[in-house]
PDB file of C-alpha atoms in Angstrom:
ATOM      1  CA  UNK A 191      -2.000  -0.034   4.496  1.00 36.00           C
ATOM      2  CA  UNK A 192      -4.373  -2.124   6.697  1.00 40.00           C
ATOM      3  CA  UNK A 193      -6.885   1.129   6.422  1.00 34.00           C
ATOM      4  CA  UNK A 194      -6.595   1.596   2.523  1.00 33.00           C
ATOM      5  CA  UNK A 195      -7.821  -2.349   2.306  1.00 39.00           C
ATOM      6  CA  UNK A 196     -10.708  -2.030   4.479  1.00 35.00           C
ATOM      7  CA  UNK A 197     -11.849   1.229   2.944  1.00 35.00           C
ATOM      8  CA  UNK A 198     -12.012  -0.980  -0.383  1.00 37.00           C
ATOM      9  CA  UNK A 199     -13.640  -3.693   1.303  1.00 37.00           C
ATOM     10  CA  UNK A 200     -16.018  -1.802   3.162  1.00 34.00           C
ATOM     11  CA  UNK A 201     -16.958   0.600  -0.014  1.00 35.00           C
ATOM     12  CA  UNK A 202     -17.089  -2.133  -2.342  1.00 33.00           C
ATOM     13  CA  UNK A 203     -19.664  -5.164  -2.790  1.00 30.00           C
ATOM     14  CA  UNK A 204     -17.490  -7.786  -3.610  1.00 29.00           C
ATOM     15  CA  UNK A 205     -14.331  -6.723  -2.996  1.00 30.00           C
ATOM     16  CA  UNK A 206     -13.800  -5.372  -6.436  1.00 29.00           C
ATOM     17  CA  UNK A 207     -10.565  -4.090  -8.091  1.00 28.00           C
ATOM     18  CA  UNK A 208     -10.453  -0.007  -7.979  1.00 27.00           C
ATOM     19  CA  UNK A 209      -8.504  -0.121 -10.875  1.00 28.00           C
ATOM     20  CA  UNK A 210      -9.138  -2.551 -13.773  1.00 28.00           C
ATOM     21  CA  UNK A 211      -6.669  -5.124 -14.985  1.00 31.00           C
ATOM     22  CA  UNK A 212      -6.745  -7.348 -17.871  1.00 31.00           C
ATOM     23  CA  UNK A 213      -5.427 -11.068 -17.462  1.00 35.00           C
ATOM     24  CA  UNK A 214      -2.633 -10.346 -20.251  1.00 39.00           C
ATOM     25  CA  UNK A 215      -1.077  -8.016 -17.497  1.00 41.00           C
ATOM     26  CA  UNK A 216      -0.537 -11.131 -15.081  1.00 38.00           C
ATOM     27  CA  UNK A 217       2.316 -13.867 -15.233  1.00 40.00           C
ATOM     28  CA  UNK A 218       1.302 -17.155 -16.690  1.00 46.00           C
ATOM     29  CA  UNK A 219       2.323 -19.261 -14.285  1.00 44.00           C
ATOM     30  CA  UNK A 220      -0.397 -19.105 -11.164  1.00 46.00           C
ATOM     31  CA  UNK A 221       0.802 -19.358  -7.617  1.00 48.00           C
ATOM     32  CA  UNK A 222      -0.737 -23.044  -6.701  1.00 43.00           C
ATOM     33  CA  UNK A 223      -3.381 -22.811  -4.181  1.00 46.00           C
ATOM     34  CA  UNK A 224      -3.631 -24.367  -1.485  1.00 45.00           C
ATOM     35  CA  UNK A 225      -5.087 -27.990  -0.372  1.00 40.00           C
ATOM     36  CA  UNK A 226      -8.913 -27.331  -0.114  1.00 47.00           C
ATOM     37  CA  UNK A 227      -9.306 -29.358   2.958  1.00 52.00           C
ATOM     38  CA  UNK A 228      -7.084 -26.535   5.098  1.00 70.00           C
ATOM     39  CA  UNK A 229     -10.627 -24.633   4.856  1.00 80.00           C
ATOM     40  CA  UNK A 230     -13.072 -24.801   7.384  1.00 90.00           C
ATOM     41  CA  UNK A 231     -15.738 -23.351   5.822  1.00 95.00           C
ATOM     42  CA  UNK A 232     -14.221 -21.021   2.481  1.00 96.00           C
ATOM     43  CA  UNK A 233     -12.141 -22.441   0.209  1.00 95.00           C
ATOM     44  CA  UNK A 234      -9.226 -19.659  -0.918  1.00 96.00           C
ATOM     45  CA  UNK A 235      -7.290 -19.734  -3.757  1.00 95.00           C
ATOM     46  CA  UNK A 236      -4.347 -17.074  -4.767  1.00 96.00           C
ATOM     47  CA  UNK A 237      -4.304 -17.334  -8.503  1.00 94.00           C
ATOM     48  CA  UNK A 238      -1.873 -14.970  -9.723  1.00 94.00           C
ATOM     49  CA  UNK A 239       0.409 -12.813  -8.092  1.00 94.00           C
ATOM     50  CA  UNK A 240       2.599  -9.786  -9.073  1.00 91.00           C
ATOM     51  CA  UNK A 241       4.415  -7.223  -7.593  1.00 87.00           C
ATOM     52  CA  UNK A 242       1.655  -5.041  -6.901  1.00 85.00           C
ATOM     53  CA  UNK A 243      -1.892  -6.647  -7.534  1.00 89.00           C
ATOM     54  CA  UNK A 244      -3.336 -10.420  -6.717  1.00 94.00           C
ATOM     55  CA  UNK A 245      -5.733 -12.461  -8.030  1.00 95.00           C
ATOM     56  CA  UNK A 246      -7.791 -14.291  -5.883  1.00 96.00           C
ATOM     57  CA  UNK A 247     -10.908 -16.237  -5.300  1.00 96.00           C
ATOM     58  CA  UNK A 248     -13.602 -17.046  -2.807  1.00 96.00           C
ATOM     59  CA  UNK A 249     -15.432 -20.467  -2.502  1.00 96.00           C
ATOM     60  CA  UNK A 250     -18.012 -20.129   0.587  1.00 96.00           C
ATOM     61  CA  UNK A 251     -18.673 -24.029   1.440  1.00 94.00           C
ATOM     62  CA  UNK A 252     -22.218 -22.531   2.510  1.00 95.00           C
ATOM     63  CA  UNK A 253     -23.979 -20.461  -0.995  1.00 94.00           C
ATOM     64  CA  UNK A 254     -26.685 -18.406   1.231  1.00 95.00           C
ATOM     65  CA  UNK A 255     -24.719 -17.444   3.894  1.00 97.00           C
ATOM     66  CA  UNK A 256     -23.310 -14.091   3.978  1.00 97.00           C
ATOM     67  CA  UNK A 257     -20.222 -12.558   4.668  1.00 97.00           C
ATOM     68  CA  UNK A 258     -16.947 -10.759   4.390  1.00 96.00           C
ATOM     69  CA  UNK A 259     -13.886 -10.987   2.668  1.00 95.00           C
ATOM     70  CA  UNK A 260     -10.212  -8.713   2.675  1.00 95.00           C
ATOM     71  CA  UNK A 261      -7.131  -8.387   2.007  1.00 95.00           C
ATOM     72  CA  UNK A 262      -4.992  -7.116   4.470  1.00 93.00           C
ATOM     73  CA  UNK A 263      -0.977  -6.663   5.642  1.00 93.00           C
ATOM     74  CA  UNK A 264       0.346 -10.091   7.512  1.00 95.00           C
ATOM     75  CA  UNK A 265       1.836  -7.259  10.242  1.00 92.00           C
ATOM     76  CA  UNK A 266      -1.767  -6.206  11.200  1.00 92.00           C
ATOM     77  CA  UNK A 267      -2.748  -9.630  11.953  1.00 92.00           C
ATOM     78  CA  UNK A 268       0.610  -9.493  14.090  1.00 93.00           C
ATOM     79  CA  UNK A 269      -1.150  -6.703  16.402  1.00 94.00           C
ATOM     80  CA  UNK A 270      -3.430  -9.009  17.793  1.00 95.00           C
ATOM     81  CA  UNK A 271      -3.581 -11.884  19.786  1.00 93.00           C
ATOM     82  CA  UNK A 272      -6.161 -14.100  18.225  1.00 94.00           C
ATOM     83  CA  UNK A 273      -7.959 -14.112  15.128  1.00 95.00           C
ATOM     84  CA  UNK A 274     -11.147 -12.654  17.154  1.00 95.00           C
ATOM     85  CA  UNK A 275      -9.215  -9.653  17.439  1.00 95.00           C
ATOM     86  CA  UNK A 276      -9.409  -9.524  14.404  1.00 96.00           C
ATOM     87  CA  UNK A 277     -12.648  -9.729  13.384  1.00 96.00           C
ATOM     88  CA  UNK A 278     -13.784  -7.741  16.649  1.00 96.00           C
ATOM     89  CA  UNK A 279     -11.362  -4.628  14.967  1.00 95.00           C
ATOM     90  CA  UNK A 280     -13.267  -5.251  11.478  1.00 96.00           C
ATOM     91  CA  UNK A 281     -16.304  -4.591  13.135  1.00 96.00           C
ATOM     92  CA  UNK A 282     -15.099  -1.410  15.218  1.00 95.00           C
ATOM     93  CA  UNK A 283     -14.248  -0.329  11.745  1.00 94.00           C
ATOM     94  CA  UNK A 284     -17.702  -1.283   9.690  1.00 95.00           C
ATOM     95  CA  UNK A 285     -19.348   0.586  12.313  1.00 96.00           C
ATOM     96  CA  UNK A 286     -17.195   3.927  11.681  1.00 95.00           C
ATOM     97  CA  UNK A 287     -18.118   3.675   7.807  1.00 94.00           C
ATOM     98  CA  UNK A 288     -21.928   3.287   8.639  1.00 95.00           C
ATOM     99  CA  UNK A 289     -21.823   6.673  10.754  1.00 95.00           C
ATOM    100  CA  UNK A 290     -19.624   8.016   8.222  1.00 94.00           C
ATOM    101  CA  UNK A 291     -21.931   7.593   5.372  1.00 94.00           C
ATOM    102  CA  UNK A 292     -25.210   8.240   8.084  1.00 96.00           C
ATOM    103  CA  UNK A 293     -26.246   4.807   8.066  1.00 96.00           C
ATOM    104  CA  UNK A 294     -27.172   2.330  11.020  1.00 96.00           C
ATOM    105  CA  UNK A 295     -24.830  -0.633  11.016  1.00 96.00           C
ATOM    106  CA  UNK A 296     -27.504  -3.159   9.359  1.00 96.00           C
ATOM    107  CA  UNK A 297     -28.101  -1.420   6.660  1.00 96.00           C
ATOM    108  CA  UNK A 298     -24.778  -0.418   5.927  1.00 96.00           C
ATOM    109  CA  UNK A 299     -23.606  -4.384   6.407  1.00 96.00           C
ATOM    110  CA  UNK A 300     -26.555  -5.371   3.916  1.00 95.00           C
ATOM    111  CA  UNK A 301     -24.804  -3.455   1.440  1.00 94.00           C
ATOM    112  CA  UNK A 302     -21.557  -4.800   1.998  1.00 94.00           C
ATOM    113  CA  UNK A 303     -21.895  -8.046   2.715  1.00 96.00           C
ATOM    114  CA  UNK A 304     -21.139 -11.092   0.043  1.00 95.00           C
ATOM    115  CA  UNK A 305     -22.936 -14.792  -0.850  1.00 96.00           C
ATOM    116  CA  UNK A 306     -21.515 -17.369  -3.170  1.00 96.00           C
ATOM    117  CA  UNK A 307     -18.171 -17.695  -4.577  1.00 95.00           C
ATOM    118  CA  UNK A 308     -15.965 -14.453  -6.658  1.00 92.00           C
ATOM    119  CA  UNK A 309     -13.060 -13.944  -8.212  1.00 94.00           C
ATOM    120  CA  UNK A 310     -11.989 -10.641  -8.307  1.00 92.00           C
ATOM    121  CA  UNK A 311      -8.172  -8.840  -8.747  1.00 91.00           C
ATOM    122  CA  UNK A 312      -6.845  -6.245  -5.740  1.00 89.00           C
ATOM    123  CA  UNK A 313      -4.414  -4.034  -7.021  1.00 82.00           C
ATOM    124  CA  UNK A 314      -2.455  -1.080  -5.079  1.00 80.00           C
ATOM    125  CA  UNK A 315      -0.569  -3.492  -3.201  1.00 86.00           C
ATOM    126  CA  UNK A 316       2.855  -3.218  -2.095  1.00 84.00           C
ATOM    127  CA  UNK A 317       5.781  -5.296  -3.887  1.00 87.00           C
ATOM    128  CA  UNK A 318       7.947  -8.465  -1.887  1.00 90.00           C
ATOM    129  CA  UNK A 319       5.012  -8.077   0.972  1.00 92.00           C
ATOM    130  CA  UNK A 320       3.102 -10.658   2.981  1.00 96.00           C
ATOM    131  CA  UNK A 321      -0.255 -10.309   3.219  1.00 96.00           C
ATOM    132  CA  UNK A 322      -3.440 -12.333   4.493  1.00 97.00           C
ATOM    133  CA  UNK A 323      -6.352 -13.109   2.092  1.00 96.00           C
ATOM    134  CA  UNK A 324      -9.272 -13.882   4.839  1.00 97.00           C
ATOM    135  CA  UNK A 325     -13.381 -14.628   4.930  1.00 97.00           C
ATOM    136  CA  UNK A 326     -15.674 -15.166   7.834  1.00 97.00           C
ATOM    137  CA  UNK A 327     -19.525 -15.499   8.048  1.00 97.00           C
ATOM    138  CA  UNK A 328     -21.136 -12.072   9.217  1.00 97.00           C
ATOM    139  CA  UNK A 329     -24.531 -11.261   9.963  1.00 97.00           C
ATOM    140  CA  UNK A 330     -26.415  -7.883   8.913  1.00 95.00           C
ATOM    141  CA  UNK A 331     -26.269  -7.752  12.520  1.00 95.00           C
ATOM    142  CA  UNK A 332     -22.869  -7.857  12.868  1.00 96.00           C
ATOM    143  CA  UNK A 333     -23.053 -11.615  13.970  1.00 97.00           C
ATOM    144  CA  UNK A 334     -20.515 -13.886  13.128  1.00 97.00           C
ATOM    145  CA  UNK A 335     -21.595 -16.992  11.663  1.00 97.00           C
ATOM    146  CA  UNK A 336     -18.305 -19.096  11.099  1.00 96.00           C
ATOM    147  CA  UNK A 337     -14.381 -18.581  12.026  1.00 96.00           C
ATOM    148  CA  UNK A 338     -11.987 -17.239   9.769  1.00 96.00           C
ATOM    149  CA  UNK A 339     -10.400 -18.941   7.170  1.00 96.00           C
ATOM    150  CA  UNK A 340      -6.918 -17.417   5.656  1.00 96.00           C
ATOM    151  CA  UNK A 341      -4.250 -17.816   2.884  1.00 96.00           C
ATOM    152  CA  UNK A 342      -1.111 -15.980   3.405  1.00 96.00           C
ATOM    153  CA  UNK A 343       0.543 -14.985  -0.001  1.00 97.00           C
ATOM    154  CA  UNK A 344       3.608 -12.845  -0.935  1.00 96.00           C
ATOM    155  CA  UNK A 345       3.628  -9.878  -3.402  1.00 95.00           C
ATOM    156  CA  UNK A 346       6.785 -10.189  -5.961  1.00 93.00           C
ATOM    157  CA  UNK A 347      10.080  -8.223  -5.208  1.00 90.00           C
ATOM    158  CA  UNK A 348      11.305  -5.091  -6.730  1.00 86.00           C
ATOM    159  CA  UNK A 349      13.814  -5.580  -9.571  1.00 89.00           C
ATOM    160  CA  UNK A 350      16.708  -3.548  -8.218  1.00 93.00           C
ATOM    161  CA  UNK A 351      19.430  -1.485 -10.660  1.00 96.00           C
ATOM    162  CA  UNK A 352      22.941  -0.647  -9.790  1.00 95.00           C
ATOM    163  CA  UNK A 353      22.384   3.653 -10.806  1.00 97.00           C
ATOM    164  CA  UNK A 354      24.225   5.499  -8.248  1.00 97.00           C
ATOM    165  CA  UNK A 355      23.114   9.167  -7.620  1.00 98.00           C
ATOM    166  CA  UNK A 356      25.385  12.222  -6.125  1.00 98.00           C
ATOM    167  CA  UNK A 357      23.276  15.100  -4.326  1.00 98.00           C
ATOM    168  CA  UNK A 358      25.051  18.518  -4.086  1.00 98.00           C
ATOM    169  CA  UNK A 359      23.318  20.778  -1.650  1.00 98.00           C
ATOM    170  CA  UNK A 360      23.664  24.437  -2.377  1.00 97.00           C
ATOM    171  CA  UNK A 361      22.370  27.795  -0.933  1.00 97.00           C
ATOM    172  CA  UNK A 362      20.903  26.502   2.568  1.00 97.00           C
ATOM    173  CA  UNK A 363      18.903  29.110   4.141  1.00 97.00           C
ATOM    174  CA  UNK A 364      16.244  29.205   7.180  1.00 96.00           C
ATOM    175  CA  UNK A 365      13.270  27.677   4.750  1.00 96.00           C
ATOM    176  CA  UNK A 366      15.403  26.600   1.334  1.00 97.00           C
ATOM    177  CA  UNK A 367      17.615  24.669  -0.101  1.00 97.00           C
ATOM    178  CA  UNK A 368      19.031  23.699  -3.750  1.00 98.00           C
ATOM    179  CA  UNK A 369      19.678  20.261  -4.521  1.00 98.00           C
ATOM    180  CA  UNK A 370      21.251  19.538  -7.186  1.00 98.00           C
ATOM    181  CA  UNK A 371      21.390  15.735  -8.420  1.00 98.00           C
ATOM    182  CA  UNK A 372      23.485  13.753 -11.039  1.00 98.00           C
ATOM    183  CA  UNK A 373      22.518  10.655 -12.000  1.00 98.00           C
ATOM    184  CA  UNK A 374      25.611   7.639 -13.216  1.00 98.00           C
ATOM    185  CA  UNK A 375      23.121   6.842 -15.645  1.00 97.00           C
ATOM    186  CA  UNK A 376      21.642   9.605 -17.488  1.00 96.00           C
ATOM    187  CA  UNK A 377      18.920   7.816 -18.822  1.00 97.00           C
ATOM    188  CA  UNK A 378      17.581   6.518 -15.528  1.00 97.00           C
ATOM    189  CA  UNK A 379      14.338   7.434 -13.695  1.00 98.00           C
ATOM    190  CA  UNK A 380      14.541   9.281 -10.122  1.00 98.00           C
ATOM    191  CA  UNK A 381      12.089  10.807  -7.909  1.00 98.00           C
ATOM    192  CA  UNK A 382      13.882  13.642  -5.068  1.00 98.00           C
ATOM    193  CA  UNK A 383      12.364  14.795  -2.075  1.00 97.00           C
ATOM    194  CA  UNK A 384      13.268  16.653   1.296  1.00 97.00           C
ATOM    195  CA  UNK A 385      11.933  16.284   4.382  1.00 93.00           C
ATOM    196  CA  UNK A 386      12.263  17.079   8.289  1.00 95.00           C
ATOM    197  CA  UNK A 387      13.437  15.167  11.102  1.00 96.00           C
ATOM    198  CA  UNK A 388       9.621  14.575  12.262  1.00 95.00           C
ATOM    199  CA  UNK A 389       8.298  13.543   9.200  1.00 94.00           C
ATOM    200  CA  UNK A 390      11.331  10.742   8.938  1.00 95.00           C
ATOM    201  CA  UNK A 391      10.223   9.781  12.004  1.00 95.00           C
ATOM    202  CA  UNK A 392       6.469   9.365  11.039  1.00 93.00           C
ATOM    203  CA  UNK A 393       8.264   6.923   8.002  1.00 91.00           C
ATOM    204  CA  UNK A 394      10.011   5.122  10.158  1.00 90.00           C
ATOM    205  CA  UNK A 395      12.365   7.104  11.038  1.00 92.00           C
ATOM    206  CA  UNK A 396      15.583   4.532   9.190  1.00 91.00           C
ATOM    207  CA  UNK A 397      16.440   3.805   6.338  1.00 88.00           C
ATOM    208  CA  UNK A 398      13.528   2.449   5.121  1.00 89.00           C
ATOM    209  CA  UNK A 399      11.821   5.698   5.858  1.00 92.00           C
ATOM    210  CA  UNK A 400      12.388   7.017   2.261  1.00 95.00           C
ATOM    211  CA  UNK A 401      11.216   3.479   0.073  1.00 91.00           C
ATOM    212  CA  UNK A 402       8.362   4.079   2.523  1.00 90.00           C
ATOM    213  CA  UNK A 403       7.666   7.920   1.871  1.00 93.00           C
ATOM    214  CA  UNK A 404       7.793   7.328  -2.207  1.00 94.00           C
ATOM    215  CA  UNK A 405       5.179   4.195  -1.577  1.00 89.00           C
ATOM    216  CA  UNK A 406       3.071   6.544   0.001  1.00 91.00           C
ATOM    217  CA  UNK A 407       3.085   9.023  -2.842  1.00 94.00           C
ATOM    218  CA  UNK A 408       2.510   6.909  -5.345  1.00 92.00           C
ATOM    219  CA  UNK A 409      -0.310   5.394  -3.402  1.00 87.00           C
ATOM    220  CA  UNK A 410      -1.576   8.994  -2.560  1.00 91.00           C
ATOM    221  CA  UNK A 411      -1.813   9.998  -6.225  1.00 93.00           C
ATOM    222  CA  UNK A 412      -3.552   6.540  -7.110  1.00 89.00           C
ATOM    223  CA  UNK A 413      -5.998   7.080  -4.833  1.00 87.00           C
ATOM    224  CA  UNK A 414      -6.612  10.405  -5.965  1.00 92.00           C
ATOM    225  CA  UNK A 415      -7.303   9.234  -9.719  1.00 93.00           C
ATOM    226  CA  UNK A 416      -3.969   9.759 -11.439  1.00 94.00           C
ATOM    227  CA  UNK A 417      -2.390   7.286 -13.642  1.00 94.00           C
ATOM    228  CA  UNK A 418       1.089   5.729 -13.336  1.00 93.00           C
ATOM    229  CA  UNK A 419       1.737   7.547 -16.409  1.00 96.00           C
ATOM    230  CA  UNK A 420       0.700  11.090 -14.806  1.00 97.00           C
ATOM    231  CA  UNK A 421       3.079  10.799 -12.056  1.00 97.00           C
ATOM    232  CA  UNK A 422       6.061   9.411 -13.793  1.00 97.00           C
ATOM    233  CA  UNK A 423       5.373  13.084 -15.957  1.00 97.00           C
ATOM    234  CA  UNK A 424       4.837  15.010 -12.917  1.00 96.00           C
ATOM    235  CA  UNK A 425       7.363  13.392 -10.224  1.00 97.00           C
ATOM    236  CA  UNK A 426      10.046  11.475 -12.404  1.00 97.00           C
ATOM    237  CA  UNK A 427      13.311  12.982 -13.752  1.00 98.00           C
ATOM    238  CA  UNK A 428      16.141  11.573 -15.538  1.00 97.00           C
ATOM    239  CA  UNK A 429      19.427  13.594 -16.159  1.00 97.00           C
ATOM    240  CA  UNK A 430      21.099  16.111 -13.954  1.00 98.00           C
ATOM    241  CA  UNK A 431      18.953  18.823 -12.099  1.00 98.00           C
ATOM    242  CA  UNK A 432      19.138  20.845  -9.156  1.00 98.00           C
ATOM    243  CA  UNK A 433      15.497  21.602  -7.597  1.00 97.00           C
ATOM    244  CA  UNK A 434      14.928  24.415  -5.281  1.00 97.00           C
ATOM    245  CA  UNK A 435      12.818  23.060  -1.996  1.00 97.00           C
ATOM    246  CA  UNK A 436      11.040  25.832  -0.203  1.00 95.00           C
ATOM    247  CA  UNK A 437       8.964  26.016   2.786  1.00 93.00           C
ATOM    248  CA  UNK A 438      11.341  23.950   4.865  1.00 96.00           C
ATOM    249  CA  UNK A 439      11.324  24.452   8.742  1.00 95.00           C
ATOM    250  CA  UNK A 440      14.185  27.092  10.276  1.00 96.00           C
ATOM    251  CA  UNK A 441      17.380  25.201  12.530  1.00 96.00           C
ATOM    252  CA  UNK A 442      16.058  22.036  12.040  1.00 96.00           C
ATOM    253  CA  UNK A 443      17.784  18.730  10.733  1.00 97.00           C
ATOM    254  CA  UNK A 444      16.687  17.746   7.214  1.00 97.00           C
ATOM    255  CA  UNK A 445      16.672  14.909   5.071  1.00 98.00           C
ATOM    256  CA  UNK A 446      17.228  15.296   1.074  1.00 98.00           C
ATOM    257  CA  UNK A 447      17.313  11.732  -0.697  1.00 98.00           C
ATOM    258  CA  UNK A 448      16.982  10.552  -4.127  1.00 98.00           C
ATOM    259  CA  UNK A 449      15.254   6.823  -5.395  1.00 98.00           C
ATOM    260  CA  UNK A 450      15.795   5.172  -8.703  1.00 98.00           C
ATOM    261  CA  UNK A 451      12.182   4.607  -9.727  1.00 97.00           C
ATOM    262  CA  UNK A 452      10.777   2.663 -13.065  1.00 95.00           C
ATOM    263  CA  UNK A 453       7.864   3.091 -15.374  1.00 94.00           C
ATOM    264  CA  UNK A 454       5.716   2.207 -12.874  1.00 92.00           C
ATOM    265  CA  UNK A 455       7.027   4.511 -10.023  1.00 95.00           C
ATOM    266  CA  UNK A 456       8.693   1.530  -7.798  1.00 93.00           C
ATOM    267  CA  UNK A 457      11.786   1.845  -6.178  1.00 94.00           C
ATOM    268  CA  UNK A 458      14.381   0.553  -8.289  1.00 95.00           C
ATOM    269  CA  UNK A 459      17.089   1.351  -6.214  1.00 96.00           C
ATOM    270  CA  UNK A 460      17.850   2.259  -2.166  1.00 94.00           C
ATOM    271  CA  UNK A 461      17.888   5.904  -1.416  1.00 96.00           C
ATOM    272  CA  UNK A 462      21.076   8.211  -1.457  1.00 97.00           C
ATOM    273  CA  UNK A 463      20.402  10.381   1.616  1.00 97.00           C
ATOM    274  CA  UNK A 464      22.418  13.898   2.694  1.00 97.00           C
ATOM    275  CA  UNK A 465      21.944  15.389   6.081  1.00 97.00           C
ATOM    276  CA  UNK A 466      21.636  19.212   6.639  1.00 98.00           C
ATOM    277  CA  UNK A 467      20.031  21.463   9.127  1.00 97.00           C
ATOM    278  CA  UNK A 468      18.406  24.823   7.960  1.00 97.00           C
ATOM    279  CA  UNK A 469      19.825  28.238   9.406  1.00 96.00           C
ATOM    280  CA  UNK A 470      17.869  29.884  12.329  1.00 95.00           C
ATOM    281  CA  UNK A 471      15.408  32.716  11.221  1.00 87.00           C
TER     282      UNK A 471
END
């Protein structure tokens, strides 16, 4: 995630949303910010919070000077050591997009970079997760001017159900594999999926590795334009159905699972999971 929130930072201006979102969408209650006086030299201020989007704002204590502001996971800032670690990896990073996009660091920083005070919404984020809103002073140079200042704030949880799923798994071959899937609640949402034994391990490789796999495709179509609505169509079901899954890897271990999802394509419940391994070719 720490990627997706410096791509938005680094494409956009002022940190703006990529996906519009009215006030009405937002609880009414705002998270209370914090004491102004814990800021050394930007004042930061969570004002709402939900499961998946934040809104936040940024009070520079100095109007002309310049700099940066993101959002980012509280685990990345776990990776380093000090906060100049940090700042030293936004920089590495900054200096990839300017070669991407065939411009020299300055000019690509000029564009970037931020004066005065915003408030802005982030959505995409991930729900009952800590993350870091942060500033610093940077130079078109790539200069810093002040320290960081930081507000940690957590995402809302998931609202869980109690739908149970059974998966039947019929006709195993060398590449296929029917799964069929009944639902205790007829009614309810699901997404199902199979995968191998390396790409579990690329999620994680427990059982988180599945909550993590549907995140990612519901971040992957959101990034690639589609709507909540368009994937619920697409990727939801609800009822009994048995899927054929094709193109699987021969003798290898795989994974089939099914997730509870809601309207919005969150988890709604943990994953029912069945083990198999495909036949040799």
């Amino acid at each position: 995630m720490k990627r997706f929130f410096y791509l938005f930072a680094a494409v956009a201006v002022s940190l703006c949303a990529m996906v519009a979102c009215s006030e009405n969408d937002l609880p009414e209650t705002p998270v209370t910010p914090p004491v102004p006086s814990d800021f050394k030299n930007f004042e930061l201020a969570v004002k709402q919070v939900t499961r998946e989007q934040v809104t936040f704002q940024v009070t520079p204590r100095d109007n002309a000077m310049t700099y940066v502001a993101l959002i980012c996971e509280k685990s990345y800032f776990e990776e380093f050591s000090s906060e100049d670690g940090v700042m030293d990896d936004d920089l590495d990073w900054f200096r990839r997009m300017a070669e991407q996009q065939a411009m020299t660091l300055e000019a690509y920083l000029r564009s970037i970079l931020k004066t005065g005070a915003f408030e802005d919404t982030e959505v995409g984020l991930q729900p009952d997760t800590e993350y870091y809103l942060y500033a610093y002073g940077l130079g078109s140079g790539g200069e810093l001017l002040t320290e960081m200042d930081k507000l940690l704030f957590r995402t809302d949880a998931l609202e869980m159900t109690d739908t149970t799923f059974a998966i039947e798994l019929n006709e195993i071959s060398f590449n296929s594999v029917k799964v069929k899937v009944t639902p205790s609640d007829p009614s309810a949402l699901y997404f199902v999926n199979v995968f191998n034994e390396d790409r579990y391990q690329e999620f994680g490789g427990n059982e988180e590795a599945f909550l993590v796999q549907l995140a990612y495709v519901r971040d992957y179509y959101l990034n690639k334009g589609a709507t909540v609505e368009q994937i619920i169509a697409n990727l939801a079901l609800a009822g009994e159905h048995e899927l054929t899954f094709d193109e699987l890897l021969p003798a290898k271990k795989h994974y089939a699972y099914v997730i509870g999802v809601d309207r919005d394509f969150f988890a709604n419940t943990q994953a029912t999971v069945e083990e198999f391994s495909t036949q040799a070719a």
